Short mmCIF file of C-alpha atoms in Angstrom, two decimals:
data_model
loop_
_atom_site.label_atom_id
_atom_site.label_comp_id
_atom_site.label_asym_id
_atom_site.label_seq_id
_atom_site.Cartn_x
_atom_site.Cartn_y
_atom_site.Cartn_z
CA UNK A 564 -13.23 -39.03 121.82
CA UNK A 565 -14.64 -41.18 124.65
CA UNK A 566 -17.49 -43.47 123.58
CA UNK A 567 -20.04 -41.77 125.84
CA UNK A 568 -19.51 -38.49 123.95
CA UNK A 569 -20.02 -40.00 120.50
CA UNK A 570 -23.35 -39.83 118.68
CA UNK A 571 -24.36 -43.09 117.06
CA UNK A 572 -25.74 -43.20 113.54
CA UNK A 573 -29.10 -44.48 114.77
CA UNK A 574 -29.42 -41.53 117.12
CA UNK A 575 -28.53 -39.15 114.33
CA UNK A 576 -31.09 -40.72 111.99
CA UNK A 577 -33.78 -40.52 114.63
CA UNK A 578 -32.89 -36.89 115.24
CA UNK A 579 -33.24 -36.01 111.58
CA UNK A 580 -36.64 -37.67 111.40
CA UNK A 581 -38.01 -36.35 114.68
CA UNK A 582 -36.85 -32.76 114.29
CA UNK A 583 -36.93 -32.59 110.49
CA UNK A 584 -33.77 -30.54 110.79
CA UNK A 585 -31.46 -29.20 108.17
CA UNK A 586 -28.56 -31.57 107.53
CA UNK A 587 -25.32 -31.01 105.75
CA UNK A 588 -23.52 -33.55 103.59
CA UNK A 589 -19.91 -32.58 104.13
CA UNK A 590 -17.89 -34.04 101.27
CA UNK A 591 -14.64 -32.37 100.36
CA UNK A 592 -15.61 -29.33 102.41
CA UNK A 593 -18.80 -28.70 100.45
CA UNK A 594 -22.27 -28.51 101.95
CA UNK A 595 -25.55 -29.57 100.48
CA UNK A 596 -28.55 -28.38 102.45
CA UNK A 597 -31.98 -29.87 102.69
CA UNK A 598 -34.97 -27.84 103.80
CA UNK A 599 -37.07 -28.78 106.80
CA UNK A 600 -39.93 -31.10 105.96
CA UNK A 601 -42.44 -28.45 107.02
CA UNK A 602 -41.01 -25.97 104.52
CA UNK A 603 -39.17 -23.71 106.98
CA UNK A 604 -35.74 -22.53 105.93
CA UNK A 605 -32.56 -23.46 107.75
CA UNK A 606 -30.26 -20.75 109.09
CA UNK A 607 -27.81 -21.31 106.25
CA UNK A 608 -30.52 -21.16 103.61
CA UNK A 609 -32.03 -18.02 105.11
CA UNK A 610 -28.67 -16.28 105.31
CA UNK A 611 -27.90 -17.24 101.69
CA UNK A 612 -31.14 -15.54 100.69
CA UNK A 613 -30.46 -12.40 102.69
CA UNK A 614 -26.81 -11.53 102.22
CA UNK A 615 -26.64 -10.80 98.45
CA UNK A 616 -29.04 -7.89 98.85
CA UNK A 617 -27.22 -6.77 102.01
CA UNK A 618 -23.86 -6.89 100.24
CA UNK A 619 -25.26 -4.81 97.38
CA UNK A 620 -26.78 -2.35 99.85
CA UNK A 621 -23.38 -1.88 101.53
CA UNK A 622 -21.67 -1.49 98.16
CA UNK A 623 -24.06 1.25 97.07
CA UNK A 624 -23.92 2.92 100.49
CA UNK A 625 -20.13 3.17 100.30
CA UNK A 626 -20.29 4.37 96.69
CA UNK A 627 -22.76 7.15 97.44
CA UNK A 628 -21.55 8.29 100.86
CA UNK A 629 -17.97 7.07 101.13
CA UNK A 630 -16.54 10.59 101.43
CA UNK A 631 -18.87 11.71 104.22
CA UNK A 632 -17.03 12.72 107.40
CA UNK A 633 -18.60 10.70 110.23
CA UNK A 634 -16.56 11.96 113.17
CA UNK A 635 -13.49 13.79 114.36
CA UNK A 636 -10.52 12.32 116.16
CA UNK A 637 -9.00 14.05 119.16
CA UNK A 638 -5.39 13.56 120.16
CA UNK A 639 -6.51 12.30 123.56
CA UNK A 640 -8.52 9.56 121.82
CA UNK A 641 -5.46 8.34 119.95
CA UNK A 642 -3.60 8.08 123.25
CA UNK A 643 -6.66 6.83 125.14
CA UNK A 644 -7.29 3.51 123.44
CA UNK A 645 -9.24 4.98 120.49
CA UNK A 646 -12.36 5.27 122.65
CA UNK A 647 -15.27 6.82 120.86
CA UNK A 648 -13.68 6.77 117.40
CA UNK A 649 -16.21 5.34 114.91
CA UNK A 650 -14.23 2.90 112.82
CA UNK A 651 -15.62 -0.65 113.02
CA UNK A 652 -18.65 -2.04 111.19
CA UNK A 653 -20.57 -4.36 113.51
CA UNK A 654 -24.05 -5.50 112.49
CA UNK A 655 -25.18 -7.55 115.48
CA UNK A 656 -25.38 -4.97 118.24
CA UNK A 657 -25.01 -1.29 119.03
CA UNK A 658 -24.18 0.07 122.48
CA UNK A 659 -25.70 3.40 123.45
CA UNK A 660 -24.05 5.11 126.45
CA UNK A 661 -27.40 5.91 128.07
CA UNK A 662 -29.73 3.24 126.74
CA UNK A 663 -27.44 0.22 126.81
CA UNK A 664 -27.04 -2.65 124.37
CA UNK A 665 -29.44 -3.49 121.58
CA UNK A 666 -29.18 -6.77 119.69
CA UNK A 667 -30.32 -6.06 116.12
CA UNK A 668 -32.38 -3.19 117.51
CA UNK A 669 -33.80 -5.14 120.47
CA UNK A 670 -33.11 -4.42 124.14
CA UNK A 671 -32.31 -7.25 126.53
CA UNK A 672 -35.89 -7.28 127.94
CA UNK A 673 -37.21 -7.45 124.38
CA UNK A 674 -34.84 -10.30 123.54
CA UNK A 675 -35.98 -12.12 126.68
CA UNK A 676 -39.58 -11.70 125.59
CA UNK A 677 -39.35 -12.37 121.85
CA UNK A 678 -36.80 -15.15 121.37
CA UNK A 679 -37.87 -18.81 121.56
CA UNK A 680 -37.44 -20.54 124.89
CA UNK A 681 -37.11 -24.10 126.12
CA UNK A 682 -40.31 -25.87 127.22
CA UNK A 683 -41.37 -24.38 130.57
CA UNK A 684 -38.44 -21.96 130.42
CA UNK A 685 -38.54 -18.17 130.56
CA UNK A 686 -35.02 -17.28 129.42
CA UNK A 687 -34.13 -16.97 125.71
CA UNK A 688 -32.18 -19.71 123.97
CA UNK A 689 -28.71 -18.50 122.90
CA UNK A 690 -28.93 -20.41 119.62
CA UNK A 691 -31.98 -18.28 118.78
CA UNK A 692 -29.88 -15.20 119.49
CA UNK A 693 -27.22 -16.50 117.08
CA UNK A 694 -29.91 -16.66 114.39
CA UNK A 695 -31.03 -13.13 115.24
CA UNK A 696 -27.50 -11.71 115.17
CA UNK A 697 -26.71 -13.33 111.82
CA UNK A 698 -29.95 -12.53 109.97
CA UNK A 699 -31.73 -9.79 111.93
CA UNK A 700 -34.73 -12.12 112.18
CA UNK A 701 -36.29 -13.96 115.13
CA UNK A 702 -36.38 -17.70 114.34
CA UNK A 703 -39.38 -19.91 114.96
CA UNK A 704 -39.35 -22.55 117.67
CA UNK A 705 -38.90 -25.24 115.02
CA UNK A 706 -35.98 -23.45 113.45
CA UNK A 707 -34.39 -22.91 116.84
CA UNK A 708 -34.80 -26.53 117.85
CA UNK A 709 -33.30 -27.64 114.55
CA UNK A 710 -30.35 -25.32 115.02
CA UNK A 711 -29.84 -26.70 118.53
CA UNK A 712 -29.74 -30.21 117.12
CA UNK A 713 -27.39 -29.20 114.34
CA UNK A 714 -24.96 -27.63 116.82
CA UNK A 715 -25.04 -30.64 119.11
CA UNK A 716 -24.41 -32.98 116.16
CA UNK A 717 -21.09 -31.16 115.67
CA UNK A 718 -19.92 -31.51 119.29
CA UNK A 719 -17.43 -34.36 118.98
CA UNK A 720 -13.82 -33.34 119.57
CA UNK A 721 -10.99 -34.78 117.48
CA UNK A 722 -8.81 -37.16 119.45
CA UNK A 723 -5.75 -34.95 119.44
CA UNK A 724 -7.67 -32.09 121.08
CA UNK A 725 -8.95 -34.41 123.81
CA UNK A 726 -5.45 -35.70 124.42
CA UNK A 727 -4.08 -32.17 124.46
CA UNK A 728 -6.59 -31.03 127.09
CA UNK A 729 -5.91 -34.10 129.21
CA UNK A 730 -2.17 -33.43 129.06
CA UNK A 731 -2.28 -29.77 130.16
CA UNK A 732 -1.20 -29.00 133.74
CA UNK A 733 -4.08 -28.40 136.10
CA UNK A 734 -2.57 -25.13 137.29
CA UNK A 735 -2.59 -23.63 133.78
CA UNK A 736 -5.34 -20.99 133.84
CA UNK A 737 -8.60 -22.31 132.34
CA UNK A 738 -8.64 -19.48 129.79
CA UNK A 739 -5.20 -20.45 128.53
CA UNK A 740 -6.43 -24.03 128.16
CA UNK A 741 -9.53 -22.76 126.35
CA UNK A 742 -7.45 -20.79 123.85
CA UNK A 743 -5.05 -23.70 123.30
CA UNK A 744 -7.90 -26.11 122.55
CA UNK A 745 -9.62 -23.75 120.10
CA UNK A 746 -6.33 -23.13 118.29
CA UNK A 747 -5.74 -26.87 118.02
CA UNK A 748 -9.11 -27.21 116.27
CA UNK A 749 -7.53 -25.49 113.28
CA UNK A 750 -6.92 -29.02 112.03
CA UNK A 751 -10.68 -29.24 111.41
CA UNK A 752 -11.06 -25.95 109.53
CA UNK A 753 -13.12 -26.34 106.37
CA UNK A 754 -12.34 -22.73 105.47
CA UNK A 755 -8.57 -23.26 105.68
CA UNK A 756 -8.78 -26.39 103.55
CA UNK A 757 -11.02 -24.73 100.96
CA UNK A 758 -8.81 -21.65 100.78
CA UNK A 759 -5.75 -23.81 100.21
CA UNK A 760 -7.59 -25.41 97.27
CA UNK A 761 -8.34 -22.01 95.71
CA UNK A 762 -12.02 -21.62 96.54
CA UNK A 763 -13.79 -18.60 95.04
CA UNK A 764 -14.17 -15.51 97.22
CA UNK A 765 -17.94 -15.70 96.85
CA UNK A 766 -17.87 -19.00 98.74
CA UNK A 767 -15.75 -17.79 101.68
CA UNK A 768 -18.85 -17.26 103.82
CA UNK A 769 -20.04 -20.83 103.22
CA UNK A 770 -16.95 -22.41 104.75
CA UNK A 771 -16.78 -19.75 107.46
CA UNK A 772 -20.37 -20.63 108.35
CA UNK A 773 -19.51 -24.32 108.61
CA UNK A 774 -16.44 -23.65 110.76
CA UNK A 775 -18.43 -21.31 113.00
CA UNK A 776 -21.17 -23.83 113.68
CA UNK A 777 -18.62 -26.61 114.15
CA UNK A 778 -16.79 -24.45 116.68
CA UNK A 779 -19.98 -23.44 118.51
CA UNK A 780 -20.99 -27.08 118.77
CA UNK A 781 -17.64 -28.07 120.30
CA UNK A 782 -17.30 -25.23 122.83
CA UNK A 783 -19.55 -26.77 125.55
CA UNK A 784 -17.45 -29.94 125.42
CA UNK A 785 -14.16 -28.02 125.52
CA UNK A 786 -15.30 -25.79 128.40
CA UNK A 787 -16.72 -28.69 130.39
CA UNK A 788 -13.68 -30.86 129.86
CA UNK A 789 -11.46 -28.07 131.19
CA UNK A 790 -13.73 -27.64 134.21
CA UNK A 791 -13.96 -31.36 134.97
CA UNK A 792 -10.20 -31.87 134.47
CA UNK A 793 -9.08 -28.93 136.59
CA UNK A 794 -11.62 -28.93 139.40
CA UNK A 795 -13.27 -32.37 139.44
CA UNK A 796 -12.48 -35.98 138.57
CA UNK A 797 -12.12 -35.50 134.81
CA UNK A 798 -15.25 -37.48 134.04
CA UNK A 799 -18.00 -35.97 131.90
CA UNK A 800 -21.54 -36.72 130.94
CA UNK A 801 -22.69 -37.05 127.35
CA UNK A 802 -24.35 -34.77 124.86
CA UNK A 803 -28.14 -34.98 124.74
CA UNK A 804 -29.02 -34.43 121.09
CA UNK A 805 -32.61 -33.61 122.01
CA UNK A 806 -31.60 -30.84 124.44
CA UNK A 807 -30.77 -27.20 123.82
CA UNK A 808 -27.34 -25.62 124.05
CA UNK A 809 -27.64 -24.21 127.57
CA UNK A 810 -29.00 -27.45 128.98
CA UNK A 811 -26.16 -29.45 127.43
CA UNK A 812 -23.58 -27.04 128.78
CA UNK A 813 -25.02 -27.18 132.28
CA UNK A 814 -25.23 -30.96 132.32
CA UNK A 815 -21.74 -31.46 130.87
CA UNK A 816 -20.38 -29.23 133.63
CA UNK A 817 -22.16 -31.54 136.10
CA UNK A 818 -25.15 -29.40 137.12
CA UNK A 819 -28.63 -30.89 136.77
CA UNK A 820 -30.54 -28.13 138.58
CA UNK A 821 -33.16 -26.71 136.16
CA UNK A 822 -32.59 -23.24 137.58
CA UNK A 823 -28.87 -23.48 136.78
CA UNK A 824 -29.76 -24.53 133.24
CA UNK A 825 -31.98 -21.45 132.95
CA UNK A 826 -29.08 -19.38 134.24
CA UNK A 827 -26.84 -20.81 131.51
CA UNK A 828 -29.37 -19.75 128.87
CA UNK A 829 -29.52 -16.24 130.30
CA UNK A 830 -25.75 -16.03 130.85
CA UNK A 831 -24.90 -17.12 127.31
CA UNK A 832 -27.40 -14.65 125.87
CA UNK A 833 -26.49 -11.49 127.78
CA UNK A 834 -22.70 -12.01 127.58
CA UNK A 835 -22.72 -12.78 123.85
CA UNK A 836 -22.27 -9.43 122.16
CA UNK A 837 -21.46 -5.86 123.18
CA UNK A 838 -20.81 -4.20 119.82
CA UNK A 839 -17.53 -4.53 117.96
CA UNK A 840 -15.07 -2.28 119.75
CA UNK A 841 -14.42 -4.36 122.88
CA UNK A 842 -11.18 -6.32 122.94
CA UNK A 843 -12.51 -9.83 122.28
CA UNK A 844 -14.91 -8.75 119.52
CA UNK A 845 -12.48 -6.41 117.83
CA UNK A 846 -9.62 -8.90 118.01
CA UNK A 847 -11.72 -11.67 116.46
CA UNK A 848 -12.80 -9.27 113.72
CA UNK A 849 -9.25 -7.99 113.15
CA UNK A 850 -7.63 -11.42 112.91
CA UNK A 851 -10.51 -12.68 110.81
CA UNK A 852 -10.00 -9.78 108.39
CA UNK A 853 -6.66 -11.36 107.45
CA UNK A 854 -8.68 -14.44 106.36
CA UNK A 855 -7.48 -16.49 109.29
CA UNK A 856 -9.92 -19.30 110.00
CA UNK A 857 -12.71 -18.82 112.55
CA UNK A 858 -10.76 -21.04 114.94
CA UNK A 859 -7.66 -18.86 114.88
CA UNK A 860 -9.64 -15.62 114.91
CA UNK A 861 -11.77 -16.72 117.87
CA UNK A 862 -8.74 -18.02 119.79
CA UNK A 863 -7.11 -14.62 119.37
CA UNK A 864 -10.24 -12.95 120.72
CA UNK A 865 -10.20 -15.28 123.72
CA UNK A 866 -6.63 -14.29 124.53
CA UNK A 867 -7.95 -10.75 124.81
CA UNK A 868 -10.98 -11.78 126.84
CA UNK A 869 -8.62 -13.41 129.35
CA UNK A 870 -7.26 -10.02 130.40
CA UNK A 871 -8.26 -8.51 133.78
CA UNK A 872 -9.47 -5.33 132.07
CA UNK A 873 -11.92 -7.37 129.99
CA UNK A 874 -13.46 -10.79 130.64
CA UNK A 875 -11.37 -11.75 133.63
CA UNK A 876 -12.89 -8.85 135.56
CA UNK A 877 -15.71 -11.13 136.76
CA UNK A 878 -13.14 -13.24 138.60
CA UNK A 879 -11.63 -10.14 140.19
CA UNK A 880 -15.05 -8.86 141.29
CA UNK A 881 -15.77 -12.06 143.16
CA UNK A 882 -12.36 -12.11 144.84
CA UNK A 883 -12.93 -8.51 145.95
CA UNK A 884 -16.39 -9.36 147.31
CA UNK A 885 -14.98 -12.24 149.33
CA UNK A 886 -12.37 -9.97 150.84
CA UNK A 887 -15.02 -7.37 151.62
CA UNK A 888 -17.25 -9.98 153.26
CA UNK A 889 -14.37 -11.25 155.35
CA UNK A 890 -13.38 -7.80 156.59
CA UNK A 891 -16.85 -6.47 157.44
CA UNK A 892 -17.67 -9.73 159.30
CA UNK A 893 -21.36 -9.80 158.39
CA UNK A 894 -21.97 -6.09 158.96
CA UNK A 895 -23.60 -5.04 155.67
CA UNK A 896 -24.82 -1.70 156.97
CA UNK A 897 -24.55 1.26 154.56
CA UNK A 898 -22.05 2.96 156.87
CA UNK A 899 -19.71 -0.04 156.96
CA UNK A 900 -19.87 -0.64 153.21
CA UNK A 901 -19.37 3.06 152.49
CA UNK A 902 -16.24 3.16 154.65
CA UNK A 903 -14.83 0.04 152.99
CA UNK A 904 -15.39 1.54 149.54
CA UNK A 905 -13.66 4.77 150.53
CA UNK A 906 -10.75 2.80 152.00
CA UNK A 907 -10.47 0.94 148.68
CA UNK A 908 -10.36 4.15 146.66
CA UNK A 909 -7.99 5.96 149.02
CA UNK A 910 -5.66 2.99 148.80
CA UNK A 911 -5.26 3.69 145.09
CA UNK A 912 -7.41 0.75 144.04
CA UNK A 913 -10.58 0.59 141.98
CA UNK A 914 -13.97 -0.84 142.89
CA UNK A 915 -14.13 -3.79 140.50
CA UNK A 916 -17.31 -4.25 138.53
CA UNK A 917 -18.09 -0.54 138.38
CA UNK A 918 -17.57 1.73 135.41
CA UNK A 919 -17.58 1.01 131.69
CA UNK A 920 -15.70 2.39 128.69
CA UNK A 921 -18.95 3.34 126.93
CA UNK A 922 -21.94 2.99 129.27
CA UNK A 923 -23.08 5.88 131.45
CA UNK A 924 -25.83 4.01 133.29
CA UNK A 925 -26.39 0.69 135.06
CA UNK A 926 -25.50 -2.06 132.60
CA UNK A 927 -28.74 -3.74 131.39
CA UNK A 928 -26.89 -7.05 131.57
CA UNK A 929 -26.36 -6.42 135.29
CA UNK A 930 -30.07 -5.65 135.65
CA UNK A 931 -31.09 -8.88 133.88
CA UNK A 932 -28.92 -10.92 136.25
CA UNK A 933 -30.18 -9.01 139.28
CA UNK A 934 -33.77 -9.77 138.31
CA UNK A 935 -32.88 -13.45 137.96
CA UNK A 936 -31.44 -13.42 141.49
CA UNK A 937 -34.49 -11.62 142.89
CA UNK A 938 -36.72 -14.33 141.44
CA UNK A 939 -34.69 -17.32 142.60
CA UNK A 940 -32.64 -16.44 145.71
CA UNK A 941 -33.41 -12.97 147.11
CA UNK A 942 -32.16 -13.95 150.57
CA UNK A 943 -28.76 -15.32 149.50
CA UNK A 944 -26.07 -13.72 151.63
CA UNK A 945 -23.71 -12.84 148.79
CA UNK A 946 -26.56 -11.39 146.74
CA UNK A 947 -27.55 -9.16 149.67
CA UNK A 948 -23.96 -7.92 149.83
CA UNK A 949 -23.93 -7.15 146.10
CA UNK A 950 -27.26 -5.35 146.46
CA UNK A 951 -25.92 -3.18 149.29
CA UNK A 952 -22.82 -2.30 147.29
CA UNK A 953 -25.15 -1.40 144.41
CA UNK A 954 -26.96 1.07 146.68
CA UNK A 955 -23.78 2.68 148.02
CA UNK A 956 -21.03 2.47 145.37
CA UNK A 957 -22.50 4.88 142.78
CA UNK A 958 -22.83 7.60 145.42
CA UNK A 959 -19.27 7.07 146.66
CA UNK A 960 -17.83 7.03 143.13
CA UNK A 961 -19.77 10.15 142.20
CA UNK A 962 -18.45 11.93 145.28
CA UNK A 963 -14.96 10.66 144.50
CA UNK A 964 -15.30 12.36 141.13
CA UNK A 965 -12.76 10.39 139.10
CA UNK A 966 -15.12 7.88 137.47
CA UNK A 967 -17.11 8.80 134.37
CA UNK A 968 -19.58 6.00 134.98
CA UNK A 969 -20.29 5.16 138.66
CA UNK A 970 -22.74 2.38 137.81
CA UNK A 971 -22.23 -1.42 137.84
CA UNK A 972 -21.37 -3.40 134.72
CA UNK A 973 -22.04 -7.01 133.79
CA UNK A 974 -19.12 -8.35 135.84
CA UNK A 975 -20.59 -7.08 139.11
CA UNK A 976 -23.18 -9.81 139.25
CA UNK A 977 -22.36 -12.90 137.18
CA UNK A 978 -20.07 -14.54 139.72
CA UNK A 979 -22.68 -14.29 142.49
CA UNK A 980 -25.20 -16.25 140.41
CA UNK A 981 -22.70 -19.00 139.68
CA UNK A 982 -21.62 -19.17 143.32
CA UNK A 983 -25.17 -19.75 144.49
CA UNK A 984 -25.60 -22.85 142.34
CA UNK A 985 -22.26 -24.34 143.35
CA UNK A 986 -19.98 -23.36 140.49
CA UNK A 987 -17.58 -21.73 142.91
CA UNK A 988 -14.32 -21.86 140.96
CA UNK A 989 -13.90 -18.21 139.96
CA UNK A 990 -10.95 -18.79 137.63
CA UNK A 991 -13.30 -20.73 135.34
CA UNK A 992 -15.85 -17.94 134.95
CA UNK A 993 -14.14 -16.28 132.00
CA UNK A 994 -14.35 -19.55 130.07
CA UNK A 995 -18.13 -19.36 130.32
CA UNK A 996 -17.87 -15.77 129.13
CA UNK A 997 -15.82 -17.06 126.21
CA UNK A 998 -18.41 -19.65 125.21
CA UNK A 999 -21.02 -16.90 125.27
CA UNK A 1000 -18.91 -14.43 123.29
CA UNK A 1001 -18.73 -16.91 120.41
CA UNK A 1002 -22.45 -16.32 119.80
CA UNK A 1003 -21.70 -12.66 119.15
CA UNK A 1004 -18.43 -12.61 117.23
CA UNK A 1005 -18.93 -15.56 114.87
CA UNK A 1006 -22.03 -14.12 113.12
CA UNK A 1007 -20.06 -10.97 112.28
CA UNK A 1008 -17.21 -13.09 110.92
CA UNK A 1009 -19.66 -14.84 108.58
CA UNK A 1010 -21.10 -11.49 107.51
CA UNK A 1011 -17.61 -10.07 106.91
CA UNK A 1012 -16.83 -12.92 104.53
CA UNK A 1013 -20.24 -12.68 102.84
CA UNK A 1014 -19.91 -8.98 102.00
CA UNK A 1015 -16.21 -9.14 101.19
CA UNK A 1016 -14.93 -6.98 104.05
CA UNK A 1017 -11.27 -5.98 103.57
CA UNK A 1018 -8.35 -6.53 105.88
CA UNK A 1019 -8.36 -4.00 108.73
CA UNK A 1020 -5.42 -1.63 108.59
CA UNK A 1021 -5.76 1.71 110.44
CA UNK A 1022 -3.08 4.38 110.13
CA UNK A 1023 -0.68 4.91 113.02
CA UNK A 1024 1.68 7.78 113.87
CA UNK A 1025 4.63 8.20 116.22
CA UNK A 1026 4.44 10.76 119.02
CA UNK A 1027 6.79 12.98 117.01
CA UNK A 1028 4.45 12.81 114.02
CA UNK A 1029 1.47 13.62 116.21
CA UNK A 1030 3.38 16.65 117.52
CA UNK A 1031 3.90 17.77 113.93
CA UNK A 1032 0.19 17.35 113.19
CA UNK A 1033 -0.82 19.31 116.27
CA UNK A 1034 1.63 22.09 115.42
CA UNK A 1035 0.33 22.19 111.87
CA UNK A 1036 -3.27 22.47 113.09
CA UNK A 1037 -2.30 25.20 115.55
CA UNK A 1038 -0.56 27.25 112.86
CA UNK A 1039 -3.68 27.17 110.69
CA UNK A 1040 -6.05 28.12 113.52
#
């Protein structure tokens, strides 16, 4: 890695003393933890205390209630992407169709209020959310700051990954580059090395934890290197070991504006987790259930996030808004916008950024981003356009009658915020989504290994077999 990205031993020593953070002696893949000097537990220590009781609770729950029928499956669900079928255990978040997302029981406004923040900041720190998602507990400011430092101490990329990123063609989509880089980090997997040496199952979570934090620490560097290589001059700043995750990401990308840094903290938090059934979360969980390393499992999830029906939708929303803006030529009147929306629908196209597989209300993640925009740039032209569409689109979609949820989702707004601060390259937006999604899927991967979750293997049938089942049901009715 370039010298400016490396952390010197003196800096590391100073960091340990000044933050009294938990450190890990990584020898042969093992970890020895040391408590904070003030007596507070590290994330790893706290999780080690919590999960044995949780694992036993799950064991007893399955033993006592394993035969309880928790739902029924309709044929249309089997052919409709399994929507609504309860079948995945996901501890970090639950999505209610009418209430929205809750992270460990907390709404987004509650998360914004309760989680630790940076000095003079008002948005939650994503590393604090990681702690919450893994343990169910809100960390203290000291614990959060120590976790920030721990993550940043793991940020250095191996040379072969740097060389790989520098060798990729600039016209290769940033998400493809992101997935390639994460896959190449498999060389660093402590879990893979420990498994090859025959480590006990009870220690799987330990090495999964280490890989997960190593990966989280490296993602800002990977994402920023892709951005700087593809869209700028390839040069990057350096990690600030005293700064939080969002600030480091913003600065590595090349943005010093404090408001943009606050946006990164909010963006990483609200995009992190959306229960376990979405493509990126479910794919990471599925591949991880085969005991693939966190690197391979996360890379698989990112290949799903790259799809236009999932994470890449934010890029499509922005492209659609630009086309709308060009065609209406500054006329944002309700009549003009309504006509454009109807023309879109009658042309057999969808209104991107509206509708959701589960939600039946305005996405709370959209609302959080809208409130950020109202505070910082209420008069921004593109924001005004999005606001007008927000007023008109639900009515048009309701009248159209073919959309179960006529309300905006998270993708409707994120690109507008990034555009305002100068990150205008829409094809990069899903990479930021990917960095954020790591905060949601990696805690569940650690939990899966801690409680001994099995490989996922649902039953499938051919259409002919489904016809037989339907006929059998009909004959018994």
